[in-house]
Amino acid sequence: MITSVKNEKVKEWRKLKQKKERDQKGQFLIEGFHLIEEAHNSEWEIVEVIYEEDKVDIGELAQYEHFGVSDNVMTAITDTKTPQGIVAVVEKKMMTSHVEKRALLIDRVQDPGNVGTMIRTADAAGFDTVMLGRGTVDLYNEKVIRSTQGSLFHLNIVEVDLAEEMEHLKAEGITVWSTGLEQATGYHELAVPEKVAIIVGNEGSGVAKELMAKADQNVLIPIYGQAESLNVSIAAAILMYHVGGKRA
């Protein structure tokens, strides 16, 4: 059992809490049986499993390289207040920006809970691709991963230059809808294209103007009460379910 936070393996695991280290090593941490099972069932490469040896039975996960640790070590490598007693190191998977029919484009959204929730909703609504633009929180941030509830492992998710990708999407016959108020039409008034990408933007400033200008259509969600705006993940959910349920 590893009991010291000064152990070299523990130092390696703790470094993966930093984006720079995740980018360099091409690996990230996930916590809890649910996420680890989702990674396993989705055929992502699990590098190693770390577990509290005196509290957790890892069962079939013993097929992976595994390390028993004490509770103080588990606390040091996890981000939650009440660790579940099991963590895995997972290899990043190379994805492509190819879109089959439905894509969500995320522009500079910085709240990890919002990004994770949108990925989870995209999965539920039948989307195949999520694109994270520059300035958006890191996909492998611990809070993003937790908020996806495993949907991270089900979708094609890429980090891209959205301006470039929007040009590629349009060249491939995919209609791009942007949320925004300028010259916008209510989403329920529009026919749903056979192939569509929806772009949503930063919590405070919305979609960047240069990206909005590249869109085929600006769409809005009517507000009937006195709220000034909708949370970005709620707005994305409304639009994704509107188009996701109307497949050609």
PDB file of C-alpha atoms in Angstrom:
ATOM      1  CA  MET A   1       0.000   0.000   0.000  1.00  0.00           C
ATOM      2  CA  ILE A   2       1.248   3.477  -0.879  1.00  0.00           C
ATOM      3  CA  THR A   3       0.868   5.657   2.196  1.00  0.00           C
ATOM      4  CA  SER A   4       3.061   8.702   1.532  1.00  0.00           C
ATOM      5  CA  VAL A   5       2.036  11.697  -0.591  1.00  0.00           C
ATOM      6  CA  LYS A   6       5.753  12.124  -1.322  1.00  0.00           C
ATOM      7  CA  ASN A   7       5.819   8.833  -3.222  1.00  0.00           C
ATOM      8  CA  GLU A   8       6.883   9.371  -6.866  1.00  0.00           C
ATOM      9  CA  LYS A   9       3.718   7.748  -8.255  1.00  0.00           C
ATOM     10  CA  VAL A  10       1.571   9.981  -6.097  1.00  0.00           C
ATOM     11  CA  LYS A  11       3.456  13.025  -7.362  1.00  0.00           C
ATOM     12  CA  GLU A  12       2.765  11.906 -10.953  1.00  0.00           C
ATOM     13  CA  TRP A  13      -0.950  11.464 -10.262  1.00  0.00           C
ATOM     14  CA  ARG A  14      -1.223  14.838  -8.530  1.00  0.00           C
ATOM     15  CA  LYS A  15       0.412  16.568 -11.485  1.00  0.00           C
ATOM     16  CA  LEU A  16      -2.463  15.372 -13.701  1.00  0.00           C
ATOM     17  CA  LYS A  17      -4.698  17.828 -11.864  1.00  0.00           C
ATOM     18  CA  GLN A  18      -2.928  20.523 -13.927  1.00  0.00           C
ATOM     19  CA  LYS A  19      -3.894  21.157 -17.555  1.00  0.00           C
ATOM     20  CA  LYS A  20      -0.276  21.624 -18.628  1.00  0.00           C
ATOM     21  CA  GLU A  21       0.652  18.183 -17.335  1.00  0.00           C
ATOM     22  CA  ARG A  22      -2.451  16.561 -18.869  1.00  0.00           C
ATOM     23  CA  ASP A  23      -1.544  18.062 -22.237  1.00  0.00           C
ATOM     24  CA  GLN A  24       2.066  16.913 -22.007  1.00  0.00           C
ATOM     25  CA  LYS A  25       1.324  13.357 -20.916  1.00  0.00           C
ATOM     26  CA  GLY A  26      -1.890  12.884 -22.889  1.00  0.00           C
ATOM     27  CA  GLN A  27      -3.582  11.486 -19.781  1.00  0.00           C
ATOM     28  CA  PHE A  28      -6.206  12.564 -17.258  1.00  0.00           C
ATOM     29  CA  LEU A  29      -7.827  11.429 -14.011  1.00  0.00           C
ATOM     30  CA  ILE A  30     -11.368  10.175 -13.475  1.00  0.00           C
ATOM     31  CA  GLU A  31     -12.926   9.369 -10.128  1.00  0.00           C
ATOM     32  CA  GLY A  32     -15.569   6.872  -9.046  1.00  0.00           C
ATOM     33  CA  PHE A  33     -16.821   3.481 -10.230  1.00  0.00           C
ATOM     34  CA  HIS A  34     -19.422   4.948 -12.601  1.00  0.00           C
ATOM     35  CA  LEU A  35     -16.973   6.985 -14.671  1.00  0.00           C
ATOM     36  CA  ILE A  36     -14.383   4.215 -14.690  1.00  0.00           C
ATOM     37  CA  GLU A  37     -16.984   1.694 -15.874  1.00  0.00           C
ATOM     38  CA  GLU A  38     -18.089   4.102 -18.612  1.00  0.00           C
ATOM     39  CA  ALA A  39     -14.496   4.483 -19.768  1.00  0.00           C
ATOM     40  CA  HIS A  40     -14.015   0.706 -19.695  1.00  0.00           C
ATOM     41  CA  ASN A  41     -17.264  -0.028 -21.566  1.00  0.00           C
ATOM     42  CA  SER A  42     -16.498   2.677 -24.155  1.00  0.00           C
ATOM     43  CA  GLU A  43     -13.083   1.128 -24.845  1.00  0.00           C
ATOM     44  CA  TRP A  44     -11.002   4.085 -23.724  1.00  0.00           C
ATOM     45  CA  GLU A  45      -7.551   3.069 -22.553  1.00  0.00           C
ATOM     46  CA  ILE A  46      -7.356   2.869 -18.768  1.00  0.00           C
ATOM     47  CA  VAL A  47      -3.688   3.158 -17.834  1.00  0.00           C
ATOM     48  CA  GLU A  48      -3.936   2.350 -14.134  1.00  0.00           C
ATOM     49  CA  VAL A  49      -6.407   2.172 -11.264  1.00  0.00           C
ATOM     50  CA  ILE A  50      -5.766   3.690  -7.828  1.00  0.00           C
ATOM     51  CA  TYR A  51      -7.961   2.602  -4.929  1.00  0.00           C
ATOM     52  CA  GLU A  52      -8.210   2.686  -1.140  1.00  0.00           C
ATOM     53  CA  GLU A  53      -7.043  -0.811  -0.411  1.00  0.00           C
ATOM     54  CA  ASP A  54      -8.800  -1.225   2.932  1.00  0.00           C
ATOM     55  CA  LYS A  55     -12.175   0.130   1.728  1.00  0.00           C
ATOM     56  CA  VAL A  56     -12.704  -0.774  -1.921  1.00  0.00           C
ATOM     57  CA  ASP A  57     -12.950  -4.053  -3.842  1.00  0.00           C
ATOM     58  CA  ILE A  58     -11.973  -3.266  -7.438  1.00  0.00           C
ATOM     59  CA  GLY A  59     -13.327  -6.533  -8.839  1.00  0.00           C
ATOM     60  CA  GLU A  60     -12.822  -6.902 -12.604  1.00  0.00           C
ATOM     61  CA  LEU A  61     -10.864  -3.625 -12.693  1.00  0.00           C
ATOM     62  CA  ALA A  62      -7.960  -5.649 -11.318  1.00  0.00           C
ATOM     63  CA  GLN A  63      -7.247  -6.520 -14.977  1.00  0.00           C
ATOM     64  CA  TYR A  64      -5.604  -3.092 -15.191  1.00  0.00           C
ATOM     65  CA  GLU A  65      -2.378  -2.127 -13.460  1.00  0.00           C
ATOM     66  CA  HIS A  66      -3.543  -1.115  -9.996  1.00  0.00           C
ATOM     67  CA  PHE A  67      -2.191   0.509  -6.851  1.00  0.00           C
ATOM     68  CA  GLY A  68      -3.595   0.331  -3.342  1.00  0.00           C
ATOM     69  CA  VAL A  69      -3.287   3.591  -1.411  1.00  0.00           C
ATOM     70  CA  SER A  70      -4.168   4.978   2.012  1.00  0.00           C
ATOM     71  CA  ASP A  71      -6.977   7.477   2.562  1.00  0.00           C
ATOM     72  CA  ASN A  72      -4.587  10.434   2.891  1.00  0.00           C
ATOM     73  CA  VAL A  73      -3.104   9.638  -0.535  1.00  0.00           C
ATOM     74  CA  MET A  74      -6.577   9.318  -2.070  1.00  0.00           C
ATOM     75  CA  THR A  75      -7.518  12.693  -0.596  1.00  0.00           C
ATOM     76  CA  ALA A  76      -4.371  14.218  -2.102  1.00  0.00           C
ATOM     77  CA  ILE A  77      -5.139  13.087  -5.656  1.00  0.00           C
ATOM     78  CA  THR A  78      -8.893  13.718  -5.725  1.00  0.00           C
ATOM     79  CA  ASP A  79     -10.869  16.903  -6.057  1.00  0.00           C
ATOM     80  CA  THR A  80     -14.043  15.986  -4.156  1.00  0.00           C
ATOM     81  CA  LYS A  81     -14.797  16.542  -0.478  1.00  0.00           C
ATOM     82  CA  THR A  82     -15.859  12.920  -0.030  1.00  0.00           C
ATOM     83  CA  PRO A  83     -13.689  10.763  -2.340  1.00  0.00           C
ATOM     84  CA  GLN A  84     -15.288   7.537  -3.605  1.00  0.00           C
ATOM     85  CA  GLY A  85     -12.105   5.609  -2.952  1.00  0.00           C
ATOM     86  CA  ILE A  86     -11.208   4.816  -6.545  1.00  0.00           C
ATOM     87  CA  VAL A  87      -9.513   6.801  -9.323  1.00  0.00           C
ATOM     88  CA  ALA A  88      -8.194   5.882 -12.759  1.00  0.00           C
ATOM     89  CA  VAL A  89      -5.638   7.374 -15.096  1.00  0.00           C
ATOM     90  CA  VAL A  90      -7.027   7.369 -18.643  1.00  0.00           C
ATOM     91  CA  GLU A  91      -5.283   7.959 -21.963  1.00  0.00           C
ATOM     92  CA  LYS A  92      -6.700  10.794 -24.055  1.00  0.00           C
ATOM     93  CA  LYS A  93      -8.258   9.638 -27.313  1.00  0.00           C
ATOM     94  CA  MET A  94      -7.634  11.406 -30.605  1.00  0.00           C
ATOM     95  CA  MET A  95     -10.904  12.584 -32.159  1.00  0.00           C
ATOM     96  CA  THR A  96     -11.770  14.130 -35.509  1.00  0.00           C
ATOM     97  CA  SER A  97     -13.959  17.135 -36.230  1.00  0.00           C
ATOM     98  CA  HIS A  98     -16.119  15.142 -38.652  1.00  0.00           C
ATOM     99  CA  VAL A  99     -19.836  15.657 -38.028  1.00  0.00           C
ATOM    100  CA  GLU A 100     -22.446  13.062 -38.988  1.00  0.00           C
ATOM    101  CA  LYS A 101     -25.649  15.057 -38.428  1.00  0.00           C
ATOM    102  CA  ARG A 102     -25.707  17.033 -35.202  1.00  0.00           C
ATOM    103  CA  ALA A 103     -22.977  19.093 -33.531  1.00  0.00           C
ATOM    104  CA  LEU A 104     -22.761  21.484 -30.597  1.00  0.00           C
ATOM    105  CA  LEU A 105     -20.151  24.242 -30.805  1.00  0.00           C
ATOM    106  CA  ILE A 106     -19.124  25.895 -27.525  1.00  0.00           C
ATOM    107  CA  ASP A 107     -17.541  29.354 -27.651  1.00  0.00           C
ATOM    108  CA  ARG A 108     -15.540  30.518 -24.588  1.00  0.00           C
ATOM    109  CA  VAL A 109     -17.812  28.972 -21.958  1.00  0.00           C
ATOM    110  CA  GLN A 110     -15.719  28.963 -18.804  1.00  0.00           C
ATOM    111  CA  ASP A 111     -17.866  27.345 -16.146  1.00  0.00           C
ATOM    112  CA  PRO A 112     -16.955  23.630 -15.965  1.00  0.00           C
ATOM    113  CA  GLY A 113     -20.414  22.667 -14.751  1.00  0.00           C
ATOM    114  CA  ASN A 114     -22.007  24.311 -17.781  1.00  0.00           C
ATOM    115  CA  VAL A 115     -19.664  22.618 -20.232  1.00  0.00           C
ATOM    116  CA  GLY A 116     -20.054  19.197 -18.611  1.00  0.00           C
ATOM    117  CA  THR A 117     -23.831  19.540 -18.526  1.00  0.00           C
ATOM    118  CA  MET A 118     -23.945  20.515 -22.213  1.00  0.00           C
ATOM    119  CA  ILE A 119     -21.851  17.483 -23.165  1.00  0.00           C
ATOM    120  CA  ARG A 120     -24.174  15.231 -21.162  1.00  0.00           C
ATOM    121  CA  THR A 121     -27.234  16.815 -22.787  1.00  0.00           C
ATOM    122  CA  ALA A 122     -25.723  16.539 -26.273  1.00  0.00           C
ATOM    123  CA  ASP A 123     -25.315  12.823 -25.636  1.00  0.00           C
ATOM    124  CA  ALA A 124     -28.916  12.496 -24.423  1.00  0.00           C
ATOM    125  CA  ALA A 125     -30.307  14.510 -27.357  1.00  0.00           C
ATOM    126  CA  GLY A 126     -28.603  12.305 -29.933  1.00  0.00           C
ATOM    127  CA  PHE A 127     -25.808  14.643 -31.030  1.00  0.00           C
ATOM    128  CA  ASP A 128     -22.657  13.024 -32.382  1.00  0.00           C
ATOM    129  CA  THR A 129     -20.062  15.811 -31.995  1.00  0.00           C
ATOM    130  CA  VAL A 130     -19.124  18.583 -29.564  1.00  0.00           C
ATOM    131  CA  MET A 131     -16.533  21.214 -30.487  1.00  0.00           C
ATOM    132  CA  LEU A 132     -14.865  23.299 -27.799  1.00  0.00           C
ATOM    133  CA  GLY A 133     -13.550  26.633 -29.038  1.00  0.00           C
ATOM    134  CA  ARG A 134     -10.515  28.469 -27.725  1.00  0.00           C
ATOM    135  CA  GLY A 135     -11.150  30.106 -24.376  1.00  0.00           C
ATOM    136  CA  THR A 136     -13.492  27.317 -23.263  1.00  0.00           C
ATOM    137  CA  VAL A 137     -12.622  25.450 -20.061  1.00  0.00           C
ATOM    138  CA  ASP A 138     -10.451  22.352 -20.543  1.00  0.00           C
ATOM    139  CA  LEU A 139     -12.428  19.219 -21.403  1.00  0.00           C
ATOM    140  CA  TYR A 140     -10.382  17.205 -18.893  1.00  0.00           C
ATOM    141  CA  ASN A 141     -10.956  19.541 -15.955  1.00  0.00           C
ATOM    142  CA  GLU A 142     -12.171  17.394 -13.022  1.00  0.00           C
ATOM    143  CA  LYS A 143     -15.454  19.308 -12.674  1.00  0.00           C
ATOM    144  CA  VAL A 144     -16.183  19.077 -16.398  1.00  0.00           C
ATOM    145  CA  ILE A 145     -15.596  15.325 -16.308  1.00  0.00           C
ATOM    146  CA  ARG A 146     -17.868  14.827 -13.294  1.00  0.00           C
ATOM    147  CA  SER A 147     -20.618  16.930 -14.866  1.00  0.00           C
ATOM    148  CA  THR A 148     -20.597  14.847 -18.054  1.00  0.00           C
ATOM    149  CA  GLN A 149     -21.544  11.768 -15.994  1.00  0.00           C
ATOM    150  CA  GLY A 150     -19.707   9.572 -18.486  1.00  0.00           C
ATOM    151  CA  SER A 151     -21.006  11.177 -21.699  1.00  0.00           C
ATOM    152  CA  LEU A 152     -17.452  12.338 -22.327  1.00  0.00           C
ATOM    153  CA  PHE A 153     -16.757   8.752 -23.431  1.00  0.00           C
ATOM    154  CA  HIS A 154     -19.736   8.491 -25.804  1.00  0.00           C
ATOM    155  CA  LEU A 155     -19.240  11.472 -28.129  1.00  0.00           C
ATOM    156  CA  ASN A 156     -16.759  12.827 -30.618  1.00  0.00           C
ATOM    157  CA  ILE A 157     -15.359  15.838 -28.699  1.00  0.00           C
ATOM    158  CA  VAL A 158     -12.654  18.078 -30.134  1.00  0.00           C
ATOM    159  CA  GLU A 159     -10.902  21.317 -29.189  1.00  0.00           C
ATOM    160  CA  VAL A 160     -10.749  23.538 -32.284  1.00  0.00           C
ATOM    161  CA  ASP A 161     -10.642  26.991 -33.826  1.00  0.00           C
ATOM    162  CA  LEU A 162     -14.372  27.536 -34.243  1.00  0.00           C
ATOM    163  CA  ALA A 163     -14.039  30.107 -37.034  1.00  0.00           C
ATOM    164  CA  GLU A 164     -12.153  27.587 -39.175  1.00  0.00           C
ATOM    165  CA  GLU A 165     -14.475  24.729 -38.303  1.00  0.00           C
ATOM    166  CA  MET A 166     -17.585  26.739 -39.163  1.00  0.00           C
ATOM    167  CA  GLU A 167     -16.243  27.210 -42.672  1.00  0.00           C
ATOM    168  CA  HIS A 168     -15.614  23.465 -42.962  1.00  0.00           C
ATOM    169  CA  LEU A 169     -19.086  22.642 -41.664  1.00  0.00           C
ATOM    170  CA  LYS A 170     -20.789  24.919 -44.154  1.00  0.00           C
ATOM    171  CA  ALA A 171     -18.671  23.482 -46.984  1.00  0.00           C
ATOM    172  CA  GLU A 172     -19.941  20.027 -45.976  1.00  0.00           C
ATOM    173  CA  GLY A 173     -23.570  21.133 -46.189  1.00  0.00           C
ATOM    174  CA  ILE A 174     -24.148  21.494 -42.456  1.00  0.00           C
ATOM    175  CA  THR A 175     -26.335  24.452 -41.469  1.00  0.00           C
ATOM    176  CA  VAL A 176     -24.944  26.497 -38.575  1.00  0.00           C
ATOM    177  CA  TRP A 177     -27.329  28.095 -36.087  1.00  0.00           C
ATOM    178  CA  SER A 178     -25.973  30.663 -33.632  1.00  0.00           C
ATOM    179  CA  THR A 179     -27.707  31.816 -30.483  1.00  0.00           C
ATOM    180  CA  GLY A 180     -28.016  35.598 -30.366  1.00  0.00           C
ATOM    181  CA  LEU A 181     -30.487  38.455 -30.560  1.00  0.00           C
ATOM    182  CA  GLU A 182     -29.314  40.347 -33.633  1.00  0.00           C
ATOM    183  CA  GLN A 183     -31.370  39.561 -36.742  1.00  0.00           C
ATOM    184  CA  ALA A 184     -32.536  36.406 -34.999  1.00  0.00           C
ATOM    185  CA  THR A 185     -35.613  34.232 -35.470  1.00  0.00           C
ATOM    186  CA  GLY A 186     -37.380  32.223 -32.786  1.00  0.00           C
ATOM    187  CA  TYR A 187     -36.111  28.653 -32.941  1.00  0.00           C
ATOM    188  CA  HIS A 188     -39.653  27.215 -33.077  1.00  0.00           C
ATOM    189  CA  GLU A 189     -40.360  29.199 -36.258  1.00  0.00           C
ATOM    190  CA  LEU A 190     -37.555  27.543 -38.211  1.00  0.00           C
ATOM    191  CA  ALA A 191     -37.537  24.307 -40.158  1.00  0.00           C
ATOM    192  CA  VAL A 192     -34.919  21.946 -38.759  1.00  0.00           C
ATOM    193  CA  PRO A 193     -32.200  21.213 -41.335  1.00  0.00           C
ATOM    194  CA  GLU A 194     -31.159  17.640 -42.061  1.00  0.00           C
ATOM    195  CA  LYS A 195     -27.681  18.434 -40.739  1.00  0.00           C
ATOM    196  CA  VAL A 196     -27.189  21.194 -38.205  1.00  0.00           C
ATOM    197  CA  ALA A 197     -24.578  22.621 -35.833  1.00  0.00           C
ATOM    198  CA  ILE A 198     -25.594  24.892 -32.948  1.00  0.00           C
ATOM    199  CA  ILE A 199     -23.152  27.389 -31.480  1.00  0.00           C
ATOM    200  CA  VAL A 200     -23.601  28.780 -27.955  1.00  0.00           C
ATOM    201  CA  GLY A 201     -21.395  31.326 -26.274  1.00  0.00           C
ATOM    202  CA  ASN A 202     -19.779  32.774 -23.196  1.00  0.00           C
ATOM    203  CA  GLU A 203     -21.913  33.159 -20.057  1.00  0.00           C
ATOM    204  CA  GLY A 204     -21.558  36.954 -20.060  1.00  0.00           C
ATOM    205  CA  SER A 205     -21.009  38.028 -23.656  1.00  0.00           C
ATOM    206  CA  GLY A 206     -22.614  35.248 -25.681  1.00  0.00           C
ATOM    207  CA  VAL A 207     -21.310  34.079 -29.043  1.00  0.00           C
ATOM    208  CA  ALA A 208     -18.466  36.184 -30.439  1.00  0.00           C
ATOM    209  CA  LYS A 209     -19.672  38.573 -33.137  1.00  0.00           C
ATOM    210  CA  GLU A 210     -17.263  37.255 -35.737  1.00  0.00           C
ATOM    211  CA  LEU A 211     -18.615  33.738 -35.223  1.00  0.00           C
ATOM    212  CA  MET A 212     -22.212  34.913 -35.242  1.00  0.00           C
ATOM    213  CA  ALA A 213     -21.550  36.619 -38.562  1.00  0.00           C
ATOM    214  CA  LYS A 214     -20.416  33.292 -40.052  1.00  0.00           C
ATOM    215  CA  ALA A 215     -23.588  31.461 -39.012  1.00  0.00           C
ATOM    216  CA  ASP A 216     -26.341  30.652 -41.505  1.00  0.00           C
ATOM    217  CA  GLN A 217     -29.047  31.610 -39.013  1.00  0.00           C
ATOM    218  CA  ASN A 218     -29.242  33.421 -35.692  1.00  0.00           C
ATOM    219  CA  VAL A 219     -31.832  31.909 -33.376  1.00  0.00           C
ATOM    220  CA  LEU A 220     -33.376  33.064 -30.140  1.00  0.00           C
ATOM    221  CA  ILE A 221     -35.350  31.424 -27.374  1.00  0.00           C
ATOM    222  CA  PRO A 222     -38.318  33.579 -26.312  1.00  0.00           C
ATOM    223  CA  ILE A 223     -38.416  34.693 -22.684  1.00  0.00           C
ATOM    224  CA  TYR A 224     -41.960  35.074 -21.391  1.00  0.00           C
ATOM    225  CA  GLY A 225     -41.205  36.202 -17.841  1.00  0.00           C
ATOM    226  CA  GLN A 226     -38.916  38.860 -16.438  1.00  0.00           C
ATOM    227  CA  ALA A 227     -35.645  36.923 -16.482  1.00  0.00           C
ATOM    228  CA  GLU A 228     -32.970  38.756 -18.436  1.00  0.00           C
ATOM    229  CA  SER A 229     -31.514  35.625 -19.992  1.00  0.00           C
ATOM    230  CA  LEU A 230     -31.185  31.850 -19.784  1.00  0.00           C
ATOM    231  CA  ASN A 231     -28.234  29.904 -18.454  1.00  0.00           C
ATOM    232  CA  VAL A 232     -26.145  28.776 -21.437  1.00  0.00           C
ATOM    233  CA  SER A 233     -26.533  25.074 -20.664  1.00  0.00           C
ATOM    234  CA  ILE A 234     -30.328  25.453 -20.443  1.00  0.00           C
ATOM    235  CA  ALA A 235     -30.452  27.353 -23.735  1.00  0.00           C
ATOM    236  CA  ALA A 236     -28.287  24.710 -25.378  1.00  0.00           C
ATOM    237  CA  ALA A 237     -30.526  21.944 -24.017  1.00  0.00           C
ATOM    238  CA  ILE A 238     -33.692  23.531 -25.430  1.00  0.00           C
ATOM    239  CA  LEU A 239     -32.162  23.885 -28.884  1.00  0.00           C
ATOM    240  CA  MET A 240     -30.483  20.471 -28.915  1.00  0.00           C
ATOM    241  CA  TYR A 241     -33.699  18.685 -28.011  1.00  0.00           C
ATOM    242  CA  HIS A 242     -35.615  20.732 -30.559  1.00  0.00           C
ATOM    243  CA  VAL A 243     -33.351  19.632 -33.415  1.00  0.00           C
ATOM    244  CA  GLY A 244     -32.255  16.280 -31.998  1.00  0.00           C
ATOM    245  CA  GLY A 245     -35.780  14.930 -31.960  1.00  0.00           C
ATOM    246  CA  LYS A 246     -36.418  15.899 -35.586  1.00  0.00           C
ATOM    247  CA  ARG A 247     -34.034  13.726 -37.546  1.00  0.00           C
ATOM    248  CA  ALA A 248     -34.529  13.472 -41.279  1.00  0.00           C
TER     249      ALA A 248
END
